[in-house]
Amino acid sequence: VSQADSEISGLEGLKLTFTDGALKGGDTFQVSTFAPLLQQASDARVSIGSSDGEGSPIVIRSATNTIEDAIAGVTLNLKGLTTNETGPITLETGVDTSAIREKIDAFIEAYNGAMSYINDLNEYDTESKTAGVLMGDVTLLAIESRIRNMIARPVAGLDQSMNALSAIGIRTGSDGQLSIKDSSKLTQALEEDYASVVKLFTDAGTSTQEGISFVSSSSSIAAGATFAVDITQAATHGYLQGQNITDASITITTANNKLRLRVDGVVSDDLVLSARTYTSGEDLANELQTRVNADPKIGGRGISVEWVDLGDEGYLKMSSATYGSTSKVEMITSVSNNAMSPLGLATAVSHAGDNVAGTINGEKATGKGQYLTGNDNNKTTSGLKLLVTLTSNQLTEGSDGDITVTRGVAAVFKDLLDTITDSEDGVIARKSSALQNQIDDYEERIADFDERLATRRTALEKEYANLETVLSQLQSQSSYLESMLSQASSNLSSILGGD
């Protein structure tokens, strides 16, 4: 450097300014610096879901700003923080029609394969003059008829414009094989009415109440049937409620700055609060929320921390994001230097959440969290599963909504195949059992015939032995008579000759 230089730039972020003294060429300097920790490093966090108070969002944590497993088929690249000014970001995703088309092609291929196999079993080859092993079998013909009728039958409960495979260009040819006759109709349906195409193939349900939605059904649910849903208890979150404290000035030191929680059975690490004076309950709740979110064990579980203001005092409330009887937030008391007393959590009360409760079609249903399922022994709703997001203040007397269930082609086809192939009570199992019974009967009859033949053979062999004995005796007597007659003849000749 020259003597005229008064400012020297070094490493990125380091600049030295000289205000006095003389510099000589070749002078060197050693500078010691320190970088203060502005903020502890933490995982990226993104909240997905409701932000209007009607439900709890799902909080996803990631060691990087790229999140690939939050939404199926979607990669999120986080570029910055959302603020009160910018508000939440709404994502709109399109439909991967090529993937759906592949699944439809796979269904058609599976159906055609099943029908070809049935035809092979029932076919007669005129050239080789050989018949399939089940040619003319009544059971095989009944199976084939049921499958063909199932494919051709409209889906009950769907709009007439989209209740059959022909509506999306799929038809059965003269050979009994399914094929996409009009590809443009299928493409148009996928692009313009994707939901209806899904309903055409799968189990689905339409609800008159936004807070009651279809999840799944069983084969016993009648297609096209409408069920009244009466919710008597809405699902709730489990929460921990602290005792009332004044929030004008709460001082946390290193001697009382730790907490540990058990959320839905998962125990956190020590939550270490910043040692300082908190001037409001909201400030305290924000600090605790930050520590909860940063915890590697419970940080991704969507726990919410709030200050319930009662005027001159208030209390801390921590709620689980889950619903139902397993939803709980509990305080772990065996923590040294804990902050339970100043925060009003020493005698905090843990309240488990409530499961949803109600009936479907007047029949008993079992609630688990927000899910309501028809009991197994129900006559009309066994296995019908619903998601109920209604809150307590949204419930009404009597029916809270109606669900109409539709059973798509692929779902009905699966149920039909289950009834055919069930290893215990399926059509094939019953046919096999009947054939085995016939085989067992034939084997018993053969064994009976063998036993009777063996008895008859023994009797005949005994008679033959007796006959041999009699013949031997007759031969002996015959020889004796011959000898006597010969002797008599000799004697007679001798007498006559002597005269």
Tab-separated table of N, CA and C in Angstrom, residues 203 214 216-222 227 360-361 363-366 372-386 405 407 415:
chain	number	residue	atom	x	y	z
A	203	ASP	N	-64.924	-45.183	-5.396
A	203	ASP	CA	-65.939	-44.827	-4.406
A	203	ASP	C	-65.880	-43.326	-4.170
A	214	PHE	N	-67.081	-37.288	2.448
A	214	PHE	CA	-66.910	-38.730	2.260
A	214	PHE	C	-65.430	-39.084	2.281
A	216	SER	N	-64.415	-43.002	2.676
A	216	SER	CA	-64.380	-44.327	2.058
A	216	SER	C	-65.647	-45.082	2.426
A	217	SER	N	-65.861	-46.214	1.745
A	217	SER	CA	-67.023	-47.050	2.047
A	217	SER	C	-66.632	-48.507	1.896
A	218	SER	N	-67.553	-49.380	2.212
A	218	SER	CA	-67.331	-50.814	2.086
A	218	SER	C	-68.255	-51.372	1.011
A	219	SER	N	-68.065	-52.621	0.678
A	219	SER	CA	-68.875	-53.255	-0.370
A	219	SER	C	-70.335	-53.386	0.035
A	220	SER	N	-70.627	-53.260	1.332
A	220	SER	CA	-72.010	-53.405	1.785
A	220	SER	C	-72.826	-52.127	1.615
A	221	ILE	N	-72.170	-51.022	1.288
A	221	ILE	CA	-72.868	-49.747	1.115
A	221	ILE	C	-73.573	-49.733	-0.228
A	222	ALA	N	-74.874	-49.457	-0.215
A	222	ALA	CA	-75.660	-49.440	-1.446
A	222	ALA	C	-75.260	-48.255	-2.313
A	227	PHE	N	-77.574	-40.904	2.856
A	227	PHE	CA	-77.605	-41.138	4.293
A	227	PHE	C	-77.632	-39.812	5.048
A	360	ILE	N	-75.236	-42.223	11.558
A	360	ILE	CA	-75.356	-42.155	10.103
A	360	ILE	C	-76.561	-42.992	9.711
A	361	ASN	N	-77.512	-42.365	9.064
A	361	ASN	CA	-78.749	-43.040	8.683
A	361	ASN	C	-79.477	-43.600	9.907
A	363	GLU	N	-78.152	-45.003	12.400
A	363	GLU	CA	-77.421	-46.133	12.966
A	363	GLU	C	-76.189	-45.635	13.720
A	364	LYS	N	-75.787	-46.385	14.726
A	364	LYS	CA	-74.651	-45.997	15.541
A	364	LYS	C	-73.379	-45.923	14.706
A	365	ALA	N	-72.543	-44.958	15.054
A	365	ALA	CA	-71.257	-44.794	14.381
A	365	ALA	C	-70.195	-44.528	15.429
A	366	THR	N	-68.967	-44.897	15.123
A	366	THR	CA	-67.854	-44.737	16.056
A	366	THR	C	-66.966	-43.594	15.608
A	372	LEU	N	-65.775	-40.347	11.464
A	372	LEU	CA	-66.958	-41.049	11.962
A	372	LEU	C	-67.222	-42.237	11.039
A	373	THR	N	-67.266	-43.450	11.624
A	373	THR	CA	-67.376	-44.671	10.827
A	373	THR	C	-68.561	-45.511	11.289
A	374	GLY	N	-69.364	-45.967	10.326
A	374	GLY	CA	-70.485	-46.847	10.645
A	374	GLY	C	-69.996	-48.140	11.260
A	375	ASN	N	-70.666	-48.610	12.316
A	375	ASN	CA	-70.243	-49.824	13.013
A	375	ASN	C	-70.374	-51.062	12.119
A	376	ASP	N	-69.562	-52.069	12.428
A	376	ASP	CA	-69.498	-53.268	11.591
A	376	ASP	C	-70.834	-53.992	11.476
A	377	ASN	N	-71.625	-53.969	12.537
A	377	ASN	CA	-72.893	-54.713	12.519
A	377	ASN	C	-74.073	-53.877	12.040
A	378	ASN	N	-73.821	-52.672	11.551
A	378	ASN	CA	-74.906	-51.840	11.045
A	378	ASN	C	-75.516	-52.425	9.778
A	379	LYS	N	-76.790	-52.248	9.614
A	379	LYS	CA	-77.498	-52.842	8.483
A	379	LYS	C	-77.195	-52.126	7.171
A	380	THR	N	-77.114	-50.786	7.207
A	380	THR	CA	-76.958	-50.030	5.953
A	380	THR	C	-75.681	-49.210	5.881
A	381	THR	N	-74.979	-48.999	6.999
A	381	THR	CA	-73.829	-48.086	6.978
A	381	THR	C	-72.533	-48.715	7.467
A	382	SER	N	-72.470	-50.020	7.529
A	382	SER	CA	-71.249	-50.690	7.986
A	382	SER	C	-70.063	-50.307	7.096
A	383	GLY	N	-69.026	-49.736	7.715
A	383	GLY	CA	-67.816	-49.400	6.975
A	383	GLY	C	-67.830	-48.051	6.286
A	384	LEU	N	-68.926	-47.304	6.344
A	384	LEU	CA	-68.972	-45.970	5.730
A	384	LEU	C	-68.198	-44.997	6.614
A	385	LYS	N	-67.169	-44.350	6.052
A	385	LYS	CA	-66.288	-43.482	6.830
A	385	LYS	C	-66.409	-42.047	6.338
A	386	LEU	N	-66.616	-41.120	7.280
A	386	LEU	CA	-66.804	-39.708	6.959
A	386	LEU	C	-65.801	-38.861	7.741
A	405	VAL	N	-73.705	-41.657	-1.602
A	405	VAL	CA	-72.541	-42.481	-1.929
A	405	VAL	C	-72.664	-43.041	-3.341
A	407	ARG	N	-70.612	-45.623	-6.211
A	407	ARG	CA	-69.588	-46.673	-6.289
A	407	ARG	C	-69.199	-46.841	-7.747
A	415	ASP	N	-64.895	-55.211	-5.822
A	415	ASP	CA	-65.789	-55.934	-4.903
A	415	ASP	C	-66.257	-57.244	-5.528
